Tab-separated table of C-alpha atoms in Angstrom:
chain	number	residue	atom	x	y	z
A	1	UNK	CA	-0.034	0.077	0.030
A	2	UNK	CA	0.932	3.630	-0.050
A	3	UNK	CA	3.070	5.252	2.582
A	4	UNK	CA	3.095	9.153	2.913
A	5	UNK	CA	5.880	10.590	5.153
A	6	UNK	CA	5.794	14.162	6.224
A	7	UNK	CA	8.386	16.639	7.469
A	8	UNK	CA	8.952	18.432	9.898
A	9	UNK	CA	6.616	17.402	12.698
A	10	UNK	CA	6.810	20.885	14.041
A	11	UNK	CA	7.733	24.098	12.477
A	12	UNK	CA	8.227	27.466	14.197
A	13	UNK	CA	8.551	30.591	12.038
A	14	UNK	CA	8.324	34.553	12.604
A	15	UNK	CA	5.470	36.239	11.195
A	16	UNK	CA	6.057	37.220	7.588
A	17	UNK	CA	8.548	34.559	7.160
A	18	UNK	CA	7.876	31.503	4.745
A	19	UNK	CA	7.121	27.975	5.717
A	20	UNK	CA	7.569	24.769	3.805
A	21	UNK	CA	6.404	21.289	4.412
A	22	UNK	CA	7.417	18.231	2.639
A	23	UNK	CA	5.900	14.931	2.042
A	24	UNK	CA	6.883	11.813	0.088
A	25	UNK	CA	5.017	9.110	-1.112
A	26	UNK	CA	5.740	5.387	-2.242
A	27	UNK	CA	3.215	4.384	-4.761
A	28	UNK	CA	4.041	5.827	-8.237
A	29	UNK	CA	0.168	5.241	-9.195
A	30	UNK	CA	-0.900	7.771	-6.716
A	31	UNK	CA	-2.175	10.760	-8.804
A	32	UNK	CA	-4.084	13.218	-6.381
A	33	UNK	CA	-2.385	15.094	-3.611
A	34	UNK	CA	-4.783	17.256	-1.041
A	35	UNK	CA	-3.376	19.294	1.750
A	36	UNK	CA	-5.587	19.851	4.994
A	37	UNK	CA	-5.181	22.434	7.596
A	38	UNK	CA	-6.712	21.531	11.152
A	39	UNK	CA	-6.894	24.110	13.649
A	40	UNK	CA	-7.068	23.204	17.519
A	41	UNK	CA	-10.273	21.247	18.128
A	42	UNK	CA	-11.553	21.505	14.743
A	43	UNK	CA	-11.845	19.221	11.722
A	44	UNK	CA	-9.398	19.042	8.843
A	45	UNK	CA	-10.204	21.319	6.060
A	46	UNK	CA	-8.889	21.143	2.518
A	47	UNK	CA	-6.831	24.082	1.713
A	48	UNK	CA	-5.352	23.195	-1.752
A	49	UNK	CA	-4.758	20.246	-3.695
A	50	UNK	CA	-2.666	18.921	-6.863
A	51	UNK	CA	-3.147	16.526	-9.476
A	52	UNK	CA	-0.253	14.446	-10.994
A	53	UNK	CA	-0.541	16.084	-14.226
A	54	UNK	CA	0.405	19.523	-12.784
A	55	UNK	CA	3.593	20.360	-11.296
A	56	UNK	CA	2.746	23.468	-9.351
A	57	UNK	CA	-0.505	25.248	-8.157
A	58	UNK	CA	-0.667	28.411	-6.321
A	59	UNK	CA	-3.538	30.097	-4.524
A	60	UNK	CA	-2.801	33.532	-2.873
A	61	UNK	CA	-0.306	32.853	-0.198
A	62	UNK	CA	0.034	28.960	-0.538
A	63	UNK	CA	1.278	26.889	-3.184
A	64	UNK	CA	2.039	23.253	-3.888
A	65	UNK	CA	4.626	21.599	-5.790
A	66	UNK	CA	4.822	18.074	-6.976
A	67	UNK	CA	7.829	16.111	-8.383
A	68	UNK	CA	6.451	12.750	-9.777
A	69	UNK	CA	10.025	11.389	-10.687
A	70	UNK	CA	11.129	11.956	-7.131
A	71	UNK	CA	7.573	11.100	-5.541
A	72	UNK	CA	7.585	14.171	-3.473
A	73	UNK	CA	5.449	17.301	-2.935
A	74	UNK	CA	5.550	20.337	-0.855
A	75	UNK	CA	3.247	22.899	0.526
A	76	UNK	CA	4.795	26.607	0.596
A	77	UNK	CA	3.237	29.342	2.662
A	78	UNK	CA	4.501	32.802	2.131
A	79	UNK	CA	4.027	35.897	4.311
A	80	UNK	CA	2.890	33.815	7.234
A	81	UNK	CA	0.453	35.080	9.720
A	82	UNK	CA	-0.510	34.024	13.129
A	83	UNK	CA	-3.679	32.659	11.957
A	84	UNK	CA	-1.768	30.271	9.717
A	85	UNK	CA	-0.836	28.344	13.120
A	86	UNK	CA	-2.461	25.099	12.815
A	87	UNK	CA	-1.420	21.340	12.005
A	88	UNK	CA	-1.064	20.660	8.329
A	89	UNK	CA	-1.784	17.034	6.711
A	90	UNK	CA	-0.671	16.091	3.129
A	91	UNK	CA	-2.251	13.152	1.742
A	92	UNK	CA	-2.020	11.125	-1.327
A	93	UNK	CA	-4.690	8.879	-3.014
A	94	UNK	CA	-5.509	7.336	-6.590
A	95	UNK	CA	-8.508	8.826	-7.948
A	96	UNK	CA	-11.468	6.330	-7.898
A	97	UNK	CA	-9.714	4.183	-5.102
A	98	UNK	CA	-11.637	5.728	-2.247
A	99	UNK	CA	-8.923	5.783	0.033
A	100	UNK	CA	-6.515	8.780	1.378
A	101	UNK	CA	-3.187	8.082	2.778
A	102	UNK	CA	-2.481	10.818	5.265
A	103	UNK	CA	1.008	11.977	6.541
A	104	UNK	CA	1.585	12.357	10.032
A	105	UNK	CA	1.088	15.982	10.236
A	106	UNK	CA	3.108	19.214	10.827
A	107	UNK	CA	2.436	21.503	13.547
A	108	UNK	CA	3.167	25.112	12.341
A	109	UNK	CA	3.432	27.746	14.973
A	110	UNK	CA	3.628	31.333	13.666
A	111	UNK	CA	5.009	33.693	16.190
A	112	UNK	CA	4.026	37.359	15.944
B	1	UNK	CA	-25.822	24.430	6.182
B	2	UNK	CA	-23.569	21.688	7.226
B	3	UNK	CA	-21.958	19.571	4.559
B	4	UNK	CA	-20.923	16.524	6.761
B	5	UNK	CA	-22.257	16.362	10.187
B	6	UNK	CA	-21.666	13.823	13.096
B	7	UNK	CA	-23.213	13.391	16.339
B	8	UNK	CA	-22.476	13.632	19.202
B	9	UNK	CA	-19.462	16.003	19.488
B	10	UNK	CA	-18.431	14.776	22.646
B	11	UNK	CA	-18.896	11.329	24.172
B	12	UNK	CA	-17.766	10.386	27.667
B	13	UNK	CA	-18.505	6.670	28.630
B	14	UNK	CA	-17.330	3.779	30.801
B	15	UNK	CA	-15.277	0.742	29.894
B	16	UNK	CA	-17.182	-2.017	28.577
B	17	UNK	CA	-20.140	0.228	27.203
B	18	UNK	CA	-21.586	0.092	23.836
B	19	UNK	CA	-21.880	3.541	21.937
B	20	UNK	CA	-22.705	4.763	18.323
B	21	UNK	CA	-21.691	7.802	16.370
B	22	UNK	CA	-23.918	8.967	13.450
B	23	UNK	CA	-22.753	10.632	10.591
B	24	UNK	CA	-24.617	12.433	7.652
B	25	UNK	CA	-23.381	14.165	4.258
B	26	UNK	CA	-25.671	16.441	1.998
B	27	UNK	CA	-23.111	16.588	-0.598
B	28	UNK	CA	-24.266	13.877	-2.843
B	29	UNK	CA	-21.024	12.026	-2.404
B	30	UNK	CA	-20.897	8.192	-3.032
B	31	UNK	CA	-17.931	7.592	-0.570
B	32	UNK	CA	-17.702	7.854	3.089
B	33	UNK	CA	-15.087	7.222	5.625
B	34	UNK	CA	-14.438	6.819	9.352
B	35	UNK	CA	-10.975	8.075	10.371
B	36	UNK	CA	-9.445	7.864	13.974
B	37	UNK	CA	-7.112	10.681	15.142
B	38	UNK	CA	-5.100	9.742	18.310
B	39	UNK	CA	-3.460	11.911	20.781
B	40	UNK	CA	-0.611	12.480	18.488
B	41	UNK	CA	-2.807	13.775	15.723
B	42	UNK	CA	-2.174	10.898	13.229
B	43	UNK	CA	-5.253	10.313	11.029
B	44	UNK	CA	-5.803	6.607	10.274
B	45	UNK	CA	-8.462	5.377	8.213
B	46	UNK	CA	-10.782	2.867	9.679
B	47	UNK	CA	-13.550	2.146	7.045
B	48	UNK	CA	-14.574	3.133	3.682
B	49	UNK	CA	-18.031	2.838	2.170
B	50	UNK	CA	-19.102	3.501	-1.530
B	51	UNK	CA	-22.720	3.496	-2.283
B	52	UNK	CA	-23.464	1.754	0.921
B	53	UNK	CA	-21.037	-1.218	0.527
B	54	UNK	CA	-17.985	-1.643	2.548
B	55	UNK	CA	-14.702	-1.339	0.329
B	56	UNK	CA	-12.126	-0.685	2.945
B	57	UNK	CA	-11.627	-2.257	6.242
B	58	UNK	CA	-8.298	-1.565	7.700
B	59	UNK	CA	-7.175	-3.604	10.778
B	60	UNK	CA	-9.665	-2.495	13.079
B	61	UNK	CA	-11.056	-4.710	16.105
B	62	UNK	CA	-14.299	-6.327	15.130
B	63	UNK	CA	-15.695	-4.290	18.143
B	64	UNK	CA	-16.108	-1.690	15.553
B	65	UNK	CA	-18.950	-2.027	13.266
B	66	UNK	CA	-19.846	0.616	10.737
B	67	UNK	CA	-23.325	0.762	9.055
B	68	UNK	CA	-24.441	2.719	5.968
B	69	UNK	CA	-28.479	2.506	5.729
B	70	UNK	CA	-27.872	4.814	2.507
B	71	UNK	CA	-25.132	6.439	0.762
B	72	UNK	CA	-25.741	9.746	2.810
B	73	UNK	CA	-25.393	8.083	6.278
B	74	UNK	CA	-22.410	6.127	7.710
B	75	UNK	CA	-22.789	5.183	11.542
B	76	UNK	CA	-20.092	3.718	13.600
B	77	UNK	CA	-21.012	1.502	16.419
B	78	UNK	CA	-18.460	0.372	19.067
B	79	UNK	CA	-18.936	-2.551	21.505
B	80	UNK	CA	-17.234	-3.246	24.862
B	81	UNK	CA	-15.321	0.038	24.746
B	82	UNK	CA	-11.710	0.042	25.950
B	83	UNK	CA	-9.480	2.705	27.341
B	84	UNK	CA	-7.548	2.776	24.148
B	85	UNK	CA	-10.546	3.705	22.103
B	86	UNK	CA	-10.166	7.036	23.446
B	87	UNK	CA	-9.797	9.411	20.388
B	88	UNK	CA	-11.464	11.918	18.203
B	89	UNK	CA	-13.507	9.991	15.302
B	90	UNK	CA	-13.928	11.756	12.129
B	91	UNK	CA	-16.505	10.958	9.459
B	92	UNK	CA	-15.655	12.213	6.065
B	93	UNK	CA	-17.171	11.864	2.532
B	94	UNK	CA	-15.774	12.385	-0.956
B	95	UNK	CA	-16.667	12.153	-4.612
B	96	UNK	CA	-13.411	10.688	-6.084
B	97	UNK	CA	-11.423	13.849	-5.143
B	98	UNK	CA	-10.725	15.359	-1.851
B	99	UNK	CA	-12.413	14.241	1.268
B	100	UNK	CA	-14.533	16.649	3.397
B	101	UNK	CA	-14.700	15.898	7.147
B	102	UNK	CA	-17.268	16.302	9.852
B	103	UNK	CA	-16.649	17.988	12.966
B	104	UNK	CA	-15.213	15.057	14.815
B	105	UNK	CA	-16.446	13.208	17.797
B	106	UNK	CA	-14.318	13.104	21.043
B	107	UNK	CA	-14.625	9.664	22.600
B	108	UNK	CA	-13.382	9.596	26.147
B	109	UNK	CA	-13.468	6.141	27.778
B	110	UNK	CA	-12.940	6.029	31.552
């Protein structure tokens, strides 16, 4: 089965700096990679996703990149703000296979 | 207008009891899931149903039994609760792309 590894487990940045979270996956058939943000006590919420036919996707201050050859993908947050503080999860799936494999999460702390 | 809703939000119960968590989605999705999030925040899939049929059953004790009366509902029944069952349980649904999560049920077994 798929194995998704996520690093780092914790990340502390100063407000305004950039944050990068990295994930690797093992199954080359995986072709869909969503990212979730989970604030304390709340549900994971989808913030951005990327499909395997795209190398990069951007939405305002967040961007994801995908390297299919190396089987890794990353989340980039620029100009971080205190409200970006949360746990972020990457995930990998094969479309139509009804199963998402999650990374172990990264706790991001943005210091004001 | 909640897309994926689960009840109850909190559940405190004694060891050995049987309890149920209910989940409903109004997104018209074909697939629903149960995930368990432990104290270390790791999200682990338990079950996946597609159009009321069980398609994924991870290594979960058979004290856990999901039931899907229709494709908009997926309930989770747990028998003989143990201390180690304490966690947050999330229901989710998807339509072949991203999964959308319910608000979670924090289960505490004492």
